[in-house]
XYZ file of C-alpha atoms in Angstrom:
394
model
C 0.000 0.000 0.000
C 1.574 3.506 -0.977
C 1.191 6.197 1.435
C -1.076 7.630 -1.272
C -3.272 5.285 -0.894
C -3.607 5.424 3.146
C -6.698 7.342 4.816
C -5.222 10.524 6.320
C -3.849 10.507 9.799
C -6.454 13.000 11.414
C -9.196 10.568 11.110
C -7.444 7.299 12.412
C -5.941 8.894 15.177
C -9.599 8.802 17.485
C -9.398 5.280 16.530
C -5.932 4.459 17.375
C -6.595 6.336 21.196
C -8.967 4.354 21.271
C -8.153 1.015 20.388
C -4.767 1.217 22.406
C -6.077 2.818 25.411
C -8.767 0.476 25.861
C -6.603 -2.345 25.639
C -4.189 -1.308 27.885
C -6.646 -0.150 30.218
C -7.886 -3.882 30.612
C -4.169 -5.407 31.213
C -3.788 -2.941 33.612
C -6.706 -3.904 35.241
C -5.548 -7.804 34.812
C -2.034 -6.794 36.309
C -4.081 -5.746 39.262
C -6.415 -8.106 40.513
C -4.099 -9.965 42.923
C -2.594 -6.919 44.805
C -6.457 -5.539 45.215
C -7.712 -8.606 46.319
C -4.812 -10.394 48.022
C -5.686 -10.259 51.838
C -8.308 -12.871 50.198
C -6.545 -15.033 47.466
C -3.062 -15.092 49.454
C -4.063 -17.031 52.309
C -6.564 -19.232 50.488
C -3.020 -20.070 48.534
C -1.245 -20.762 51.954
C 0.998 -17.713 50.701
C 2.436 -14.543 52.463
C 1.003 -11.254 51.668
C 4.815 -10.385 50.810
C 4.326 -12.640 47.877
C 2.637 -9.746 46.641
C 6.326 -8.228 45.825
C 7.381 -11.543 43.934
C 4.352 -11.415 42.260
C 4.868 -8.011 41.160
C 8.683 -8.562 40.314
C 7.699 -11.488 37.695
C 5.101 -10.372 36.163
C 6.866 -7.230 35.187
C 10.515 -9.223 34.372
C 8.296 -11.057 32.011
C 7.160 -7.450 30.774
C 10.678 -6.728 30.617
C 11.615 -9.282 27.891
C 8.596 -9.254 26.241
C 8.519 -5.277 25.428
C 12.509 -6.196 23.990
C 10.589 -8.626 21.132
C 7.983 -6.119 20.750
C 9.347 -4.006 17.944
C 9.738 -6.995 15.489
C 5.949 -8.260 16.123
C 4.827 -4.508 15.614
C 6.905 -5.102 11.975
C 5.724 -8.142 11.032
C 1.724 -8.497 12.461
C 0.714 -4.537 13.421
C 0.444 -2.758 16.380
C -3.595 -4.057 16.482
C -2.685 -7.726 16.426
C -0.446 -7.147 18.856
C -3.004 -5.692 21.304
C -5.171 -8.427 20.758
C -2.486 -11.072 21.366
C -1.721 -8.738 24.770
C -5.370 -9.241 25.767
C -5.608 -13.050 25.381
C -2.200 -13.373 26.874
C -3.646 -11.033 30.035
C -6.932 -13.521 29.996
C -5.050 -16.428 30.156
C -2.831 -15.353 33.025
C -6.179 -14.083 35.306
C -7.561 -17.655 34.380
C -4.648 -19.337 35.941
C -4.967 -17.128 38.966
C -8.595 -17.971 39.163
C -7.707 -22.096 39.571
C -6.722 -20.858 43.357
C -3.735 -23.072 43.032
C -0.174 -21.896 44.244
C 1.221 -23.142 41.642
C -0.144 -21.029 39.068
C 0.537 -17.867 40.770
C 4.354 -17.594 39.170
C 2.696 -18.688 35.495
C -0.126 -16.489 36.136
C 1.856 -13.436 36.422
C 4.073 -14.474 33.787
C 1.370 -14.927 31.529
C -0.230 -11.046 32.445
C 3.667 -9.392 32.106
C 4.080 -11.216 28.556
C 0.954 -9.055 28.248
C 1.905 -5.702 29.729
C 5.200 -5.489 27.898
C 4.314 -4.606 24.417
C 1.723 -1.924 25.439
C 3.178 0.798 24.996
C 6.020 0.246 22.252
C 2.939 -0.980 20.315
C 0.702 1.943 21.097
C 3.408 4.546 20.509
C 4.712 3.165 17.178
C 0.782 3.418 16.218
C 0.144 6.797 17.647
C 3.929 8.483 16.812
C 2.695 8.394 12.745
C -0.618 9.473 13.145
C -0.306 12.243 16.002
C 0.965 15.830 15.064
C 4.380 16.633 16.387
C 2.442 19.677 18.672
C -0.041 17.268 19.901
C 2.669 14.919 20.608
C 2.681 14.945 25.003
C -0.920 15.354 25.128
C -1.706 12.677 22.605
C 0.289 10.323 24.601
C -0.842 11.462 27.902
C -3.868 10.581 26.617
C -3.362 7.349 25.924
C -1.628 6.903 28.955
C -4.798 7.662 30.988
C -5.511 3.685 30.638
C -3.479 2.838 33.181
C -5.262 5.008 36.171
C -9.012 3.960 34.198
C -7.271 -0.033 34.724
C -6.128 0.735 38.126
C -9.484 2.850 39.308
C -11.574 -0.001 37.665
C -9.884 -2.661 39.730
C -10.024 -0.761 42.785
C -13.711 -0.481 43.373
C -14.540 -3.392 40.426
C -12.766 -6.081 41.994
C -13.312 -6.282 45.121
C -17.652 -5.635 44.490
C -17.474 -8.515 42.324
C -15.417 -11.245 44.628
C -17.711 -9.936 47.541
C -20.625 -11.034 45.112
C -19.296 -14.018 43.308
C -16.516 -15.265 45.286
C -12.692 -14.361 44.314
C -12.581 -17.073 41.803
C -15.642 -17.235 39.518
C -14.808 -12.920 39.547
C -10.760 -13.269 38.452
C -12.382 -15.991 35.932
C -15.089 -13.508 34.531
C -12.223 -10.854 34.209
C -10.319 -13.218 32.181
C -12.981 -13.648 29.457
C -13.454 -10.790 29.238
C -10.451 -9.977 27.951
C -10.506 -12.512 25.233
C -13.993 -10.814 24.380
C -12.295 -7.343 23.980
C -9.567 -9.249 22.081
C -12.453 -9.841 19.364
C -13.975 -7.088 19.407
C -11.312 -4.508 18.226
C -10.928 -6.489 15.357
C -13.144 -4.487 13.435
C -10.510 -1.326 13.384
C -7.474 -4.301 12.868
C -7.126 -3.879 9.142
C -6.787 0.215 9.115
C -5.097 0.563 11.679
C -2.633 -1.965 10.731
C -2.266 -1.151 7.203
C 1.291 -1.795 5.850
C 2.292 -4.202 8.837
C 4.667 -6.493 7.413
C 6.346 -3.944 5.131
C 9.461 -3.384 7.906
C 10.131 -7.075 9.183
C 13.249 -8.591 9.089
C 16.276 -9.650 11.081
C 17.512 -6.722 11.778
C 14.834 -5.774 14.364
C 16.586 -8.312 16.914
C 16.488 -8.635 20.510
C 19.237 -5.490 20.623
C 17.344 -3.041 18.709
C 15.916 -1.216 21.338
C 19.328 -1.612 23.433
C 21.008 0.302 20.905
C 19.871 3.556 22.027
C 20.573 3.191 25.408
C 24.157 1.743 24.713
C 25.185 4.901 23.400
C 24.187 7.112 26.669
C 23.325 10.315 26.686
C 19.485 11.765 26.578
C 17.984 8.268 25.671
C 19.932 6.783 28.644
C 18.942 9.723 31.125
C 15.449 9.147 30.308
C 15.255 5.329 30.866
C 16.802 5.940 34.251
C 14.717 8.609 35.203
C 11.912 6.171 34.236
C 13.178 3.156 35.898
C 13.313 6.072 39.373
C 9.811 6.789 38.981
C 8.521 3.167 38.232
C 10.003 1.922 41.387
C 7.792 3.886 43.096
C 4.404 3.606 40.803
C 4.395 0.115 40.897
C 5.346 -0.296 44.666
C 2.410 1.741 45.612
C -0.282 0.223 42.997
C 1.332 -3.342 44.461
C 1.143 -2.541 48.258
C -1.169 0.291 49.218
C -4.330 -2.140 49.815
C -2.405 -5.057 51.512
C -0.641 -2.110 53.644
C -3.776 -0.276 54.619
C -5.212 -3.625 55.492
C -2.486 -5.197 57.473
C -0.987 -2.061 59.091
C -3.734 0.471 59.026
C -7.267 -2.361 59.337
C -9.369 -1.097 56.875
C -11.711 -3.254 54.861
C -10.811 -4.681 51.306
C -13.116 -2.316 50.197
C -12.137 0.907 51.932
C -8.480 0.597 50.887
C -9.465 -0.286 47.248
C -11.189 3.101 47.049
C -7.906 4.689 48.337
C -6.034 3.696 45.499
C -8.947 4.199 43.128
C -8.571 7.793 44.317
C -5.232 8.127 43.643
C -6.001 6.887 40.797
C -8.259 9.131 39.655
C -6.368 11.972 40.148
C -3.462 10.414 37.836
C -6.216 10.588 35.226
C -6.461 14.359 35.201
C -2.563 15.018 36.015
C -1.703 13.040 32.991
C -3.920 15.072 30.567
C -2.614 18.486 32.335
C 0.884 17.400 32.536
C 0.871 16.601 28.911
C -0.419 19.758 28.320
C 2.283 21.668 30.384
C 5.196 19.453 29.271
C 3.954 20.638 25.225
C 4.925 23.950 26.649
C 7.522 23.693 29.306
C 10.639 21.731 28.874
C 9.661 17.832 29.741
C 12.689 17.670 32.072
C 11.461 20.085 34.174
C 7.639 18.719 33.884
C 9.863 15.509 35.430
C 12.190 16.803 37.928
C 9.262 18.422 39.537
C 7.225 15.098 39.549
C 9.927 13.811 41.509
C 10.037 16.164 43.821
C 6.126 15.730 44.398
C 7.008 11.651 44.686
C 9.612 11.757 47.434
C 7.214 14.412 49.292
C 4.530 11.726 49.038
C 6.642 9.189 50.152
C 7.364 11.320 53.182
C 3.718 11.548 53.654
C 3.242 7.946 53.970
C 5.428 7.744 56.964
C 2.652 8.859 59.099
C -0.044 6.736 58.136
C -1.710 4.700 60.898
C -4.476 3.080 62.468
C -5.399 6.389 63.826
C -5.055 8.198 60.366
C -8.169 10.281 59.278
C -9.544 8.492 55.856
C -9.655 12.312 54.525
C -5.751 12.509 55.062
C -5.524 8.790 53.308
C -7.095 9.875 50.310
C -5.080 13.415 49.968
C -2.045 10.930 50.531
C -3.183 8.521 47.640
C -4.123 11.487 45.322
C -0.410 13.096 45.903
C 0.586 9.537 44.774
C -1.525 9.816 42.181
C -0.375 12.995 40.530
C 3.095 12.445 40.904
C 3.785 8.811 40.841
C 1.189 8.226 38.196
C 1.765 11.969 35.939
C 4.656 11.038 34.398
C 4.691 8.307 31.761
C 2.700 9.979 28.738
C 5.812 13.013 29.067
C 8.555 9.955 29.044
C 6.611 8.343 26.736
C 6.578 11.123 24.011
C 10.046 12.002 24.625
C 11.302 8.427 23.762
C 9.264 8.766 20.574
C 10.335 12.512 19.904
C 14.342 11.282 20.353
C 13.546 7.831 18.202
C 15.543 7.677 14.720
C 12.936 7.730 11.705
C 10.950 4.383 12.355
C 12.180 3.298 15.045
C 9.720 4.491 17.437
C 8.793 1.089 19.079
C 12.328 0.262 19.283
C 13.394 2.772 21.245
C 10.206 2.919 23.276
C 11.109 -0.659 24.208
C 14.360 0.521 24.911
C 13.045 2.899 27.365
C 10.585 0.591 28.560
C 13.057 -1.948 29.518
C 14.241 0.403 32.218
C 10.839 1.200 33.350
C 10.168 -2.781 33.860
C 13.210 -3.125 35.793
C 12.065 -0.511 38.213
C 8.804 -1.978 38.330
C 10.654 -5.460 39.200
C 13.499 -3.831 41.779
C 10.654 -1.374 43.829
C 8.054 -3.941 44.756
C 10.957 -6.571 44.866
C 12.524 -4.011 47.400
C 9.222 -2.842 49.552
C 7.893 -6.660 50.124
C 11.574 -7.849 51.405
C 11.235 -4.442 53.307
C 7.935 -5.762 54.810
C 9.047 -9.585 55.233
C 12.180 -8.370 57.426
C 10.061 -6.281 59.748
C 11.126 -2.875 58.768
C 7.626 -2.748 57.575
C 6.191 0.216 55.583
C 8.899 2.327 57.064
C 11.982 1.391 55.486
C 10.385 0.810 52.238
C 9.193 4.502 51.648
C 12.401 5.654 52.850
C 13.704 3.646 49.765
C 11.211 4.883 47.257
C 11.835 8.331 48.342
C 15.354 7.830 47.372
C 14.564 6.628 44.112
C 12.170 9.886 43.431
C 14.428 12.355 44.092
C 17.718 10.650 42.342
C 16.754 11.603 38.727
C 17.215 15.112 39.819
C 20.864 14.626 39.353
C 20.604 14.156 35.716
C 17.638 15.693 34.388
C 18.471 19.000 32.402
Protein backbone atom coordinates (compact mmCIF):
# COMPACT_ATOMS: atom_id res chain seq x y z
CA UNK A 1 0.00 0.00 0.00
CA UNK A 2 1.57 3.51 -0.98
CA UNK A 3 1.19 6.20 1.44
CA UNK A 4 -1.08 7.63 -1.27
CA UNK A 5 -3.27 5.29 -0.89
CA UNK A 6 -3.61 5.42 3.15
CA UNK A 7 -6.70 7.34 4.82
CA UNK A 8 -5.22 10.52 6.32
CA UNK A 9 -3.85 10.51 9.80
CA UNK A 10 -6.45 13.00 11.41
CA UNK A 11 -9.20 10.57 11.11
CA UNK A 12 -7.44 7.30 12.41
CA UNK A 13 -5.94 8.89 15.18
CA UNK A 14 -9.60 8.80 17.49
CA UNK A 15 -9.40 5.28 16.53
CA UNK A 16 -5.93 4.46 17.37
CA UNK A 17 -6.60 6.34 21.20
CA UNK A 18 -8.97 4.35 21.27
CA UNK A 19 -8.15 1.01 20.39
CA UNK A 20 -4.77 1.22 22.41
CA UNK A 21 -6.08 2.82 25.41
CA UNK A 22 -8.77 0.48 25.86
CA UNK A 23 -6.60 -2.35 25.64
CA UNK A 24 -4.19 -1.31 27.88
CA UNK A 25 -6.65 -0.15 30.22
CA UNK A 26 -7.89 -3.88 30.61
CA UNK A 27 -4.17 -5.41 31.21
CA UNK A 28 -3.79 -2.94 33.61
CA UNK A 29 -6.71 -3.90 35.24
CA UNK A 30 -5.55 -7.80 34.81
CA UNK A 31 -2.03 -6.79 36.31
CA UNK A 32 -4.08 -5.75 39.26
CA UNK A 33 -6.42 -8.11 40.51
CA UNK A 34 -4.10 -9.97 42.92
CA UNK A 35 -2.59 -6.92 44.81
CA UNK A 36 -6.46 -5.54 45.21
CA UNK A 37 -7.71 -8.61 46.32
CA UNK A 38 -4.81 -10.39 48.02
CA UNK A 39 -5.69 -10.26 51.84
CA UNK A 40 -8.31 -12.87 50.20
CA UNK A 41 -6.54 -15.03 47.47
CA UNK A 42 -3.06 -15.09 49.45
CA UNK A 43 -4.06 -17.03 52.31
CA UNK A 44 -6.56 -19.23 50.49
CA UNK A 45 -3.02 -20.07 48.53
CA UNK A 46 -1.24 -20.76 51.95
CA UNK A 47 1.00 -17.71 50.70
CA UNK A 48 2.44 -14.54 52.46
CA UNK A 49 1.00 -11.25 51.67
CA UNK A 50 4.82 -10.39 50.81
CA UNK A 51 4.33 -12.64 47.88
CA UNK A 52 2.64 -9.75 46.64
CA UNK A 53 6.33 -8.23 45.83
CA UNK A 54 7.38 -11.54 43.93
CA UNK A 55 4.35 -11.41 42.26
CA UNK A 56 4.87 -8.01 41.16
CA UNK A 57 8.68 -8.56 40.31
CA UNK A 58 7.70 -11.49 37.70
CA UNK A 59 5.10 -10.37 36.16
CA UNK A 60 6.87 -7.23 35.19
CA UNK A 61 10.51 -9.22 34.37
CA UNK A 62 8.30 -11.06 32.01
CA UNK A 63 7.16 -7.45 30.77
CA UNK A 64 10.68 -6.73 30.62
CA UNK A 65 11.61 -9.28 27.89
CA UNK A 66 8.60 -9.25 26.24
CA UNK A 67 8.52 -5.28 25.43
CA UNK A 68 12.51 -6.20 23.99
CA UNK A 69 10.59 -8.63 21.13
CA UNK A 70 7.98 -6.12 20.75
CA UNK A 71 9.35 -4.01 17.94
CA UNK A 72 9.74 -6.99 15.49
CA UNK A 73 5.95 -8.26 16.12
CA UNK A 74 4.83 -4.51 15.61
CA UNK A 75 6.91 -5.10 11.98
CA UNK A 76 5.72 -8.14 11.03
CA UNK A 77 1.72 -8.50 12.46
CA UNK A 78 0.71 -4.54 13.42
CA UNK A 79 0.44 -2.76 16.38
CA UNK A 80 -3.59 -4.06 16.48
CA UNK A 81 -2.68 -7.73 16.43
CA UNK A 82 -0.45 -7.15 18.86
CA UNK A 83 -3.00 -5.69 21.30
CA UNK A 84 -5.17 -8.43 20.76
CA UNK A 85 -2.49 -11.07 21.37
CA UNK A 86 -1.72 -8.74 24.77
CA UNK A 87 -5.37 -9.24 25.77
CA UNK A 88 -5.61 -13.05 25.38
CA UNK A 89 -2.20 -13.37 26.87
CA UNK A 90 -3.65 -11.03 30.03
CA UNK A 91 -6.93 -13.52 30.00
CA UNK A 92 -5.05 -16.43 30.16
CA UNK A 93 -2.83 -15.35 33.03
CA UNK A 94 -6.18 -14.08 35.31
CA UNK A 95 -7.56 -17.66 34.38
CA UNK A 96 -4.65 -19.34 35.94
CA UNK A 97 -4.97 -17.13 38.97
CA UNK A 98 -8.59 -17.97 39.16
CA UNK A 99 -7.71 -22.10 39.57
CA UNK A 100 -6.72 -20.86 43.36
CA UNK A 101 -3.74 -23.07 43.03
CA UNK A 102 -0.17 -21.90 44.24
CA UNK A 103 1.22 -23.14 41.64
CA UNK A 104 -0.14 -21.03 39.07
CA UNK A 105 0.54 -17.87 40.77
CA UNK A 106 4.35 -17.59 39.17
CA UNK A 107 2.70 -18.69 35.49
CA UNK A 108 -0.13 -16.49 36.14
CA UNK A 109 1.86 -13.44 36.42
CA UNK A 110 4.07 -14.47 33.79
CA UNK A 111 1.37 -14.93 31.53
CA UNK A 112 -0.23 -11.05 32.45
CA UNK A 113 3.67 -9.39 32.11
CA UNK A 114 4.08 -11.22 28.56
CA UNK A 115 0.95 -9.06 28.25
CA UNK A 116 1.91 -5.70 29.73
CA UNK A 117 5.20 -5.49 27.90
CA UNK A 118 4.31 -4.61 24.42
CA UNK A 119 1.72 -1.92 25.44
CA UNK A 120 3.18 0.80 25.00
CA UNK A 121 6.02 0.25 22.25
CA UNK A 122 2.94 -0.98 20.32
CA UNK A 123 0.70 1.94 21.10
CA UNK A 124 3.41 4.55 20.51
CA UNK A 125 4.71 3.17 17.18
CA UNK A 126 0.78 3.42 16.22
CA UNK A 127 0.14 6.80 17.65
CA UNK A 128 3.93 8.48 16.81
CA UNK A 129 2.69 8.39 12.74
CA UNK A 130 -0.62 9.47 13.15
CA UNK A 131 -0.31 12.24 16.00
CA UNK A 132 0.97 15.83 15.06
CA UNK A 133 4.38 16.63 16.39
CA UNK A 134 2.44 19.68 18.67
CA UNK A 135 -0.04 17.27 19.90
CA UNK A 136 2.67 14.92 20.61
CA UNK A 137 2.68 14.94 25.00
CA UNK A 138 -0.92 15.35 25.13
CA UNK A 139 -1.71 12.68 22.60
CA UNK A 140 0.29 10.32 24.60
CA UNK A 141 -0.84 11.46 27.90
CA UNK A 142 -3.87 10.58 26.62
CA UNK A 143 -3.36 7.35 25.92
CA UNK A 144 -1.63 6.90 28.96
CA UNK A 145 -4.80 7.66 30.99
CA UNK A 146 -5.51 3.69 30.64
CA UNK A 147 -3.48 2.84 33.18
CA UNK A 148 -5.26 5.01 36.17
CA UNK A 149 -9.01 3.96 34.20
CA UNK A 150 -7.27 -0.03 34.72
CA UNK A 151 -6.13 0.74 38.13
CA UNK A 152 -9.48 2.85 39.31
CA UNK A 153 -11.57 0.00 37.67
CA UNK A 154 -9.88 -2.66 39.73
CA UNK A 155 -10.02 -0.76 42.79
CA UNK A 156 -13.71 -0.48 43.37
CA UNK A 157 -14.54 -3.39 40.43
CA UNK A 158 -12.77 -6.08 41.99
CA UNK A 159 -13.31 -6.28 45.12
CA UNK A 160 -17.65 -5.64 44.49
CA UNK A 161 -17.47 -8.51 42.32
CA UNK A 162 -15.42 -11.24 44.63
CA UNK A 163 -17.71 -9.94 47.54
CA UNK A 164 -20.62 -11.03 45.11
CA UNK A 165 -19.30 -14.02 43.31
CA UNK A 166 -16.52 -15.26 45.29
CA UNK A 167 -12.69 -14.36 44.31
CA UNK A 168 -12.58 -17.07 41.80
CA UNK A 169 -15.64 -17.24 39.52
CA UNK A 170 -14.81 -12.92 39.55
CA UNK A 171 -10.76 -13.27 38.45
CA UNK A 172 -12.38 -15.99 35.93
CA UNK A 173 -15.09 -13.51 34.53
CA UNK A 174 -12.22 -10.85 34.21
CA UNK A 175 -10.32 -13.22 32.18
CA UNK A 176 -12.98 -13.65 29.46
CA UNK A 177 -13.45 -10.79 29.24
CA UNK A 178 -10.45 -9.98 27.95
CA UNK A 179 -10.51 -12.51 25.23
CA UNK A 180 -13.99 -10.81 24.38
CA UNK A 181 -12.29 -7.34 23.98
CA UNK A 182 -9.57 -9.25 22.08
CA UNK A 183 -12.45 -9.84 19.36
CA UNK A 184 -13.97 -7.09 19.41
CA UNK A 185 -11.31 -4.51 18.23
CA UNK A 186 -10.93 -6.49 15.36
CA UNK A 187 -13.14 -4.49 13.43
CA UNK A 188 -10.51 -1.33 13.38
CA UNK A 189 -7.47 -4.30 12.87
CA UNK A 190 -7.13 -3.88 9.14
CA UNK A 191 -6.79 0.21 9.11
CA UNK A 192 -5.10 0.56 11.68
CA UNK A 193 -2.63 -1.96 10.73
CA UNK A 194 -2.27 -1.15 7.20
CA UNK A 195 1.29 -1.79 5.85
CA UNK A 196 2.29 -4.20 8.84
CA UNK A 197 4.67 -6.49 7.41
CA UNK A 198 6.35 -3.94 5.13
CA UNK A 199 9.46 -3.38 7.91
CA UNK A 200 10.13 -7.07 9.18
CA UNK A 201 13.25 -8.59 9.09
CA UNK A 202 16.28 -9.65 11.08
CA UNK A 203 17.51 -6.72 11.78
CA UNK A 204 14.83 -5.77 14.36
CA UNK A 205 16.59 -8.31 16.91
CA UNK A 206 16.49 -8.63 20.51
CA UNK A 207 19.24 -5.49 20.62
CA UNK A 208 17.34 -3.04 18.71
CA UNK A 209 15.92 -1.22 21.34
CA UNK A 210 19.33 -1.61 23.43
CA UNK A 211 21.01 0.30 20.90
CA UNK A 212 19.87 3.56 22.03
CA UNK A 213 20.57 3.19 25.41
CA UNK A 214 24.16 1.74 24.71
CA UNK A 215 25.18 4.90 23.40
CA UNK A 216 24.19 7.11 26.67
CA UNK A 217 23.32 10.32 26.69
CA UNK A 218 19.48 11.76 26.58
CA UNK A 219 17.98 8.27 25.67
CA UNK A 220 19.93 6.78 28.64
CA UNK A 221 18.94 9.72 31.13
CA UNK A 222 15.45 9.15 30.31
CA UNK A 223 15.25 5.33 30.87
CA UNK A 224 16.80 5.94 34.25
CA UNK A 225 14.72 8.61 35.20
CA UNK A 226 11.91 6.17 34.24
CA UNK A 227 13.18 3.16 35.90
CA UNK A 228 13.31 6.07 39.37
CA UNK A 229 9.81 6.79 38.98
CA UNK A 230 8.52 3.17 38.23
CA UNK A 231 10.00 1.92 41.39
CA UNK A 232 7.79 3.89 43.10
CA UNK A 233 4.40 3.61 40.80
CA UNK A 234 4.40 0.11 40.90
CA UNK A 235 5.35 -0.30 44.67
CA UNK A 236 2.41 1.74 45.61
CA UNK A 237 -0.28 0.22 43.00
CA UNK A 238 1.33 -3.34 44.46
CA UNK A 239 1.14 -2.54 48.26
CA UNK A 240 -1.17 0.29 49.22
CA UNK A 241 -4.33 -2.14 49.82
CA UNK A 242 -2.40 -5.06 51.51
CA UNK A 243 -0.64 -2.11 53.64
CA UNK A 244 -3.78 -0.28 54.62
CA UNK A 245 -5.21 -3.62 55.49
CA UNK A 246 -2.49 -5.20 57.47
CA UNK A 247 -0.99 -2.06 59.09
CA UNK A 248 -3.73 0.47 59.03
CA UNK A 249 -7.27 -2.36 59.34
CA UNK A 250 -9.37 -1.10 56.87
CA UNK A 251 -11.71 -3.25 54.86
CA UNK A 252 -10.81 -4.68 51.31
CA UNK A 253 -13.12 -2.32 50.20
CA UNK A 254 -12.14 0.91 51.93
CA UNK A 255 -8.48 0.60 50.89
CA UNK A 256 -9.47 -0.29 47.25
CA UNK A 257 -11.19 3.10 47.05
CA UNK A 258 -7.91 4.69 48.34
CA UNK A 259 -6.03 3.70 45.50
CA UNK A 260 -8.95 4.20 43.13
CA UNK A 261 -8.57 7.79 44.32
CA UNK A 262 -5.23 8.13 43.64
CA UNK A 263 -6.00 6.89 40.80
CA UNK A 264 -8.26 9.13 39.65
CA UNK A 265 -6.37 11.97 40.15
CA UNK A 266 -3.46 10.41 37.84
CA UNK A 267 -6.22 10.59 35.23
CA UNK A 268 -6.46 14.36 35.20
CA UNK A 269 -2.56 15.02 36.02
CA UNK A 270 -1.70 13.04 32.99
CA UNK A 271 -3.92 15.07 30.57
CA UNK A 272 -2.61 18.49 32.33
CA UNK A 273 0.88 17.40 32.54
CA UNK A 274 0.87 16.60 28.91
CA UNK A 275 -0.42 19.76 28.32
CA UNK A 276 2.28 21.67 30.38
CA UNK A 277 5.20 19.45 29.27
CA UNK A 278 3.95 20.64 25.22
CA UNK A 279 4.93 23.95 26.65
CA UNK A 280 7.52 23.69 29.31
CA UNK A 281 10.64 21.73 28.87
CA UNK A 282 9.66 17.83 29.74
CA UNK A 283 12.69 17.67 32.07
CA UNK A 284 11.46 20.08 34.17
CA UNK A 285 7.64 18.72 33.88
CA UNK A 286 9.86 15.51 35.43
CA UNK A 287 12.19 16.80 37.93
CA UNK A 288 9.26 18.42 39.54
CA UNK A 289 7.22 15.10 39.55
CA UNK A 290 9.93 13.81 41.51
CA UNK A 291 10.04 16.16 43.82
CA UNK A 292 6.13 15.73 44.40
CA UNK A 293 7.01 11.65 44.69
CA UNK A 294 9.61 11.76 47.43
CA UNK A 295 7.21 14.41 49.29
CA UNK A 296 4.53 11.73 49.04
CA UNK A 297 6.64 9.19 50.15
CA UNK A 298 7.36 11.32 53.18
CA UNK A 299 3.72 11.55 53.65
CA UNK A 300 3.24 7.95 53.97
CA UNK A 301 5.43 7.74 56.96
CA UNK A 302 2.65 8.86 59.10
CA UNK A 303 -0.04 6.74 58.14
CA UNK A 304 -1.71 4.70 60.90
CA UNK A 305 -4.48 3.08 62.47
CA UNK A 306 -5.40 6.39 63.83
CA UNK A 307 -5.06 8.20 60.37
CA UNK A 308 -8.17 10.28 59.28
CA UNK A 309 -9.54 8.49 55.86
CA UNK A 310 -9.66 12.31 54.53
CA UNK A 311 -5.75 12.51 55.06
CA UNK A 312 -5.52 8.79 53.31
CA UNK A 313 -7.10 9.88 50.31
CA UNK A 314 -5.08 13.42 49.97
CA UNK A 315 -2.04 10.93 50.53
CA UNK A 316 -3.18 8.52 47.64
CA UNK A 317 -4.12 11.49 45.32
CA UNK A 318 -0.41 13.10 45.90
CA UNK A 319 0.59 9.54 44.77
CA UNK A 320 -1.53 9.82 42.18
CA UNK A 321 -0.38 12.99 40.53
CA UNK A 322 3.10 12.45 40.90
CA UNK A 323 3.79 8.81 40.84
CA UNK A 324 1.19 8.23 38.20
CA UNK A 325 1.77 11.97 35.94
CA UNK A 326 4.66 11.04 34.40
CA UNK A 327 4.69 8.31 31.76
CA UNK A 328 2.70 9.98 28.74
CA UNK A 329 5.81 13.01 29.07
CA UNK A 330 8.56 9.96 29.04
CA UNK A 331 6.61 8.34 26.74
CA UNK A 332 6.58 11.12 24.01
CA UNK A 333 10.05 12.00 24.63
CA UNK A 334 11.30 8.43 23.76
CA UNK A 335 9.26 8.77 20.57
CA UNK A 336 10.33 12.51 19.90
CA UNK A 337 14.34 11.28 20.35
CA UNK A 338 13.55 7.83 18.20
CA UNK A 339 15.54 7.68 14.72
CA UNK A 340 12.94 7.73 11.71
CA UNK A 341 10.95 4.38 12.35
CA UNK A 342 12.18 3.30 15.05
CA UNK A 343 9.72 4.49 17.44
CA UNK A 344 8.79 1.09 19.08
CA UNK A 345 12.33 0.26 19.28
CA UNK A 346 13.39 2.77 21.25
CA UNK A 347 10.21 2.92 23.28
CA UNK A 348 11.11 -0.66 24.21
CA UNK A 349 14.36 0.52 24.91
CA UNK A 350 13.04 2.90 27.37
CA UNK A 351 10.58 0.59 28.56
CA UNK A 352 13.06 -1.95 29.52
CA UNK A 353 14.24 0.40 32.22
CA UNK A 354 10.84 1.20 33.35
CA UNK A 355 10.17 -2.78 33.86
CA UNK A 356 13.21 -3.12 35.79
CA UNK A 357 12.07 -0.51 38.21
CA UNK A 358 8.80 -1.98 38.33
CA UNK A 359 10.65 -5.46 39.20
CA UNK A 360 13.50 -3.83 41.78
CA UNK A 361 10.65 -1.37 43.83
CA UNK A 362 8.05 -3.94 44.76
CA UNK A 363 10.96 -6.57 44.87
CA UNK A 364 12.52 -4.01 47.40
CA UNK A 365 9.22 -2.84 49.55
CA UNK A 366 7.89 -6.66 50.12
CA UNK A 367 11.57 -7.85 51.40
CA UNK A 368 11.23 -4.44 53.31
CA UNK A 369 7.94 -5.76 54.81
CA UNK A 370 9.05 -9.58 55.23
CA UNK A 371 12.18 -8.37 57.43
CA UNK A 372 10.06 -6.28 59.75
CA UNK A 373 11.13 -2.88 58.77
CA UNK A 374 7.63 -2.75 57.57
CA UNK A 375 6.19 0.22 55.58
CA UNK A 376 8.90 2.33 57.06
CA UNK A 377 11.98 1.39 55.49
CA UNK A 378 10.39 0.81 52.24
CA UNK A 379 9.19 4.50 51.65
CA UNK A 380 12.40 5.65 52.85
CA UNK A 381 13.70 3.65 49.76
CA UNK A 382 11.21 4.88 47.26
CA UNK A 383 11.83 8.33 48.34
CA UNK A 384 15.35 7.83 47.37
CA UNK A 385 14.56 6.63 44.11
CA UNK A 386 12.17 9.89 43.43
CA UNK A 387 14.43 12.36 44.09
CA UNK A 388 17.72 10.65 42.34
CA UNK A 389 16.75 11.60 38.73
CA UNK A 390 17.22 15.11 39.82
CA UNK A 391 20.86 14.63 39.35
CA UNK A 392 20.60 14.16 35.72
CA UNK A 393 17.64 15.69 34.39
CA UNK A 394 18.47 19.00 32.40
Amino acid sequence: MTQHSRPDPATLLPAAVGVTLGAQALVVLASLVLPVIGALVLPAMGLPQSALGWYAAALFGAGAISTLVTPPLVARFGPVRVHQAMLAFAGSGLLAIASGQAAALLPGAVMIGLAYGPANPASSALLARLAPARLRNRVFSIKQVAVPIGGAAAGVLVPVLAAAFGWQASVAGLGLLLAVAALVIQAWRRRLDAGAGAASGPRLALWAPLTALAEGGAPLRLGATGLCFACVQFSFSAFLVTVLVGVAGWTIAAAGVVLTTGLLVSIAARLALGWVADRVAPARVLAGLGVAMAAACLSGLALGPGTPALAVHMVAGVFGFAAFGWNGICLAEAARMAPAGQVAAATSGTMTMIYGGACLGPALFGAALAGGGGATWGLLILGGFALAPLAWLR
